[in-house]
GROMACS .gro file of C-alpha atoms in nm:
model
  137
    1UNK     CA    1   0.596  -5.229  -3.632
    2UNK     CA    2   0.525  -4.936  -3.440
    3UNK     CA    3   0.146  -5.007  -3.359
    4UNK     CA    4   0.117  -4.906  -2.973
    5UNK     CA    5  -0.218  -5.081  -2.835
    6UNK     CA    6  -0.359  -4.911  -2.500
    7UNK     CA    7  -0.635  -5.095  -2.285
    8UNK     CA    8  -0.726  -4.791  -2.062
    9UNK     CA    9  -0.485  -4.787  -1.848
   10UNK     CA   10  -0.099  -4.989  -1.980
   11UNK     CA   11   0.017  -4.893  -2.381
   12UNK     CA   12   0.229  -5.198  -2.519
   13UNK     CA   13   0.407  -5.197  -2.851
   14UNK     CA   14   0.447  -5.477  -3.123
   15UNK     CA   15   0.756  -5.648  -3.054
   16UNK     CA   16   0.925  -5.534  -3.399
   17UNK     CA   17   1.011  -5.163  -3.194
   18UNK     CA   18   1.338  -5.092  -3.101
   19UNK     CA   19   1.457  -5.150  -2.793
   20UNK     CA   20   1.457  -4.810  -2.651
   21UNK     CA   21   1.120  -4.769  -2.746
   22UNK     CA   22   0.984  -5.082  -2.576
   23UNK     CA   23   1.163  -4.904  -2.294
   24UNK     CA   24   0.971  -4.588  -2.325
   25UNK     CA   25   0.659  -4.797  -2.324
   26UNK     CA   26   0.796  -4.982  -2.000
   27UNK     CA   27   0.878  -4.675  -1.831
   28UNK     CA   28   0.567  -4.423  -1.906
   29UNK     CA   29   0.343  -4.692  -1.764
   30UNK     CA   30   0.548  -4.796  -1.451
   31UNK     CA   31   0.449  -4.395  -1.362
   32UNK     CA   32   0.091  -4.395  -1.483
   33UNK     CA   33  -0.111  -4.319  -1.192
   34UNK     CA   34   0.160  -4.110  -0.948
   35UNK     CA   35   0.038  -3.806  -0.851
   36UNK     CA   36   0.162  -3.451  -0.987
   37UNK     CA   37   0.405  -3.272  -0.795
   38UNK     CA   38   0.554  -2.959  -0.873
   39UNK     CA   39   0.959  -3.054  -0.891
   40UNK     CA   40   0.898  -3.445  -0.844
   41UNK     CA   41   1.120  -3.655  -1.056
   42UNK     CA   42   1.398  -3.404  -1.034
   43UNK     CA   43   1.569  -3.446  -0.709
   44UNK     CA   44   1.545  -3.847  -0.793
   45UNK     CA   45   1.466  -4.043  -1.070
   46UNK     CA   46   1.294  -4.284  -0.879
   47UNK     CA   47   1.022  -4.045  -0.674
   48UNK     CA   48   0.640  -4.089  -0.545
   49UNK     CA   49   0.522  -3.801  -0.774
   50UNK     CA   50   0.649  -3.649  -1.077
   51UNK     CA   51   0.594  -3.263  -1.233
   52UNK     CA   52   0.573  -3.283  -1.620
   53UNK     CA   53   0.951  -3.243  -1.735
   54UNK     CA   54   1.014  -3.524  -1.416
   55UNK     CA   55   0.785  -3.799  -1.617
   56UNK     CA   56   0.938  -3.663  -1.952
   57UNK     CA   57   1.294  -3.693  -1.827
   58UNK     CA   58   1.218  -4.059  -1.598
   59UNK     CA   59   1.096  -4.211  -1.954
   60UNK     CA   60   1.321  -4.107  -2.153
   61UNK     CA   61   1.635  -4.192  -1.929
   62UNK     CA   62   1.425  -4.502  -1.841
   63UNK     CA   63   1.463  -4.570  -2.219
   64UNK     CA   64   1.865  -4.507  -2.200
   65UNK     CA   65   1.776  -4.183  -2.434
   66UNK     CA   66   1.893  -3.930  -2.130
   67UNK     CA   67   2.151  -3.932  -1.897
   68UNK     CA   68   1.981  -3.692  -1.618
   69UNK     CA   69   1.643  -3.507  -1.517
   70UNK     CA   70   1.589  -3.162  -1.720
   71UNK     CA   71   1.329  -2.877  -1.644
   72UNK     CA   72   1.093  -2.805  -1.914
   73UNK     CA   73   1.276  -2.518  -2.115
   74UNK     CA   74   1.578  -2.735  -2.148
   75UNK     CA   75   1.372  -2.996  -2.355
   76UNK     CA   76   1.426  -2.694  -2.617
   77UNK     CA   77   1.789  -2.828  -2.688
   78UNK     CA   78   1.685  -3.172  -2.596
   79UNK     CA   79   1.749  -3.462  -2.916
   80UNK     CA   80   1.676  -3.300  -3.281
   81UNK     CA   81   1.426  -3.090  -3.389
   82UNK     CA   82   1.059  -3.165  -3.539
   83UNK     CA   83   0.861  -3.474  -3.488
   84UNK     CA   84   1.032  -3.858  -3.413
   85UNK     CA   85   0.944  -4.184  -3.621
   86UNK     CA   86   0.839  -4.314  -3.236
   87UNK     CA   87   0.944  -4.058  -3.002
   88UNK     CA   88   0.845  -3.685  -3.025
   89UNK     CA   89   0.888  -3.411  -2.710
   90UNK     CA   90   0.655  -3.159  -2.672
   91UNK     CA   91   0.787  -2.860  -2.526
   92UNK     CA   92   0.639  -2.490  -2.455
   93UNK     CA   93   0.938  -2.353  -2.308
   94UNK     CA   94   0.918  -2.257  -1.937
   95UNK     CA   95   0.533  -2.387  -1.896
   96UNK     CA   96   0.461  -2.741  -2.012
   97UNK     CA   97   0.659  -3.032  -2.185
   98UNK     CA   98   0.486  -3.376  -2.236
   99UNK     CA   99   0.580  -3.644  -2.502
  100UNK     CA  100   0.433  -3.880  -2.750
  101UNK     CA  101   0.550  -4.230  -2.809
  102UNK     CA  102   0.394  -4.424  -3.135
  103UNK     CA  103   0.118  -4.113  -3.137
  104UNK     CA  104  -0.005  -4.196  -2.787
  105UNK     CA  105   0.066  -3.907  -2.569
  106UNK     CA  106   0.182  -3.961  -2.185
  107UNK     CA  107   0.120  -3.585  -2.012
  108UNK     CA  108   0.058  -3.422  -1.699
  109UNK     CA  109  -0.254  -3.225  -1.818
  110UNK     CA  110  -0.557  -3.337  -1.962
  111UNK     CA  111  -0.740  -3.498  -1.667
  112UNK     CA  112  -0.783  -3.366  -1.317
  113UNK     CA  113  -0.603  -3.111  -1.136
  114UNK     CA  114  -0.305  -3.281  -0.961
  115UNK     CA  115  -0.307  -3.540  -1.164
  116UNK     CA  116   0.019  -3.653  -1.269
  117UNK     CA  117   0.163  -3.872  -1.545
  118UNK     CA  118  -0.086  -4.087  -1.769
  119UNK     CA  119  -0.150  -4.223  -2.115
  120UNK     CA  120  -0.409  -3.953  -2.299
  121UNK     CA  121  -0.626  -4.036  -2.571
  122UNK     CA  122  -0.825  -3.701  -2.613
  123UNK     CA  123  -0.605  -3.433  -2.820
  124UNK     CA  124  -0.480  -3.164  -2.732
  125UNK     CA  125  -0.395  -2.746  -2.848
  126UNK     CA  126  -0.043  -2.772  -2.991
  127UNK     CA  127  -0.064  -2.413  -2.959
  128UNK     CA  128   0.297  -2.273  -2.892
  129UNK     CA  129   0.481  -2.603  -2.867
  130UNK     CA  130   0.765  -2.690  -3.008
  131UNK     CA  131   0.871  -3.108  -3.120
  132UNK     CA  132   1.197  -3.221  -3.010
  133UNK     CA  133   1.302  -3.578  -3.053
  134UNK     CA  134   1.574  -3.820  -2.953
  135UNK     CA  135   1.831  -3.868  -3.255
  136UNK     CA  136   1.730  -4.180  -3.479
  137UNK     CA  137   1.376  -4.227  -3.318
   0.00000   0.00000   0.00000
């Protein structure tokens, strides 16, 4: 199943995901909360603050689906293109990249000023964004 629950603040998945996704899960809310910082997750992985391609990149190689950081416009050649059975990259090349795992988007934006990464119930404009996704997912 790819039901993802969220209580306000963690997402969990039905056990029936794949691995990499339960990863994903794992990862996006071991971040929730950090602040934003513009470059944070680049320099290292592991950081105190992430920018949005840093909590994009720390999931996803988190999740064994990356091998290294990238900067938002280089989520354009990032997995295949269009929308993922679990995982889907949002990208707006050179200004904002967030993701969506099971439909529940983890983003930068959306909440506060200087706010970094966090689960987001409310939607979004998709204006101008393009859906990447890893290969199989």
């Amino acid at each position: 199943s790819s039901s993802i629950r969220f209580d306000g603040r963690f997402a969990s998945l039905a056990s029936g995901a794949p691995a990499a996704v339960q990863h994903a899960v794992y990862a996006a809310n071991k971040i929730q909360n950090k602040p934003y910082l513009r470059g944070g997750g680049h320099a290292s992985v592991e950081d105190s603050a992430y920018d949005c391609s840093g909590s994009v990149s720390y999931v996803l190689i988190k999740a064994g689906l990356l091998r290294a950081p990238l900067a938002s416009g280089a989520f354009m050649n990032y997995g295949e293109a269009g929308q993922g059975r679990f995982i889907t990259v949002w990208v707006k090349p050179g200004e904002h990249v967030f993701m969506t795992i099971c439909g529940l988007r983890m983003d930068t934006s959306g909440g506060s000023v200087g706010e970094g990464p966090r689960w987001r119930v409310k939607s979004r404009s998709m204006a101008g964004f393009v859906a990447r996704h890893p290969a199989g997912l």
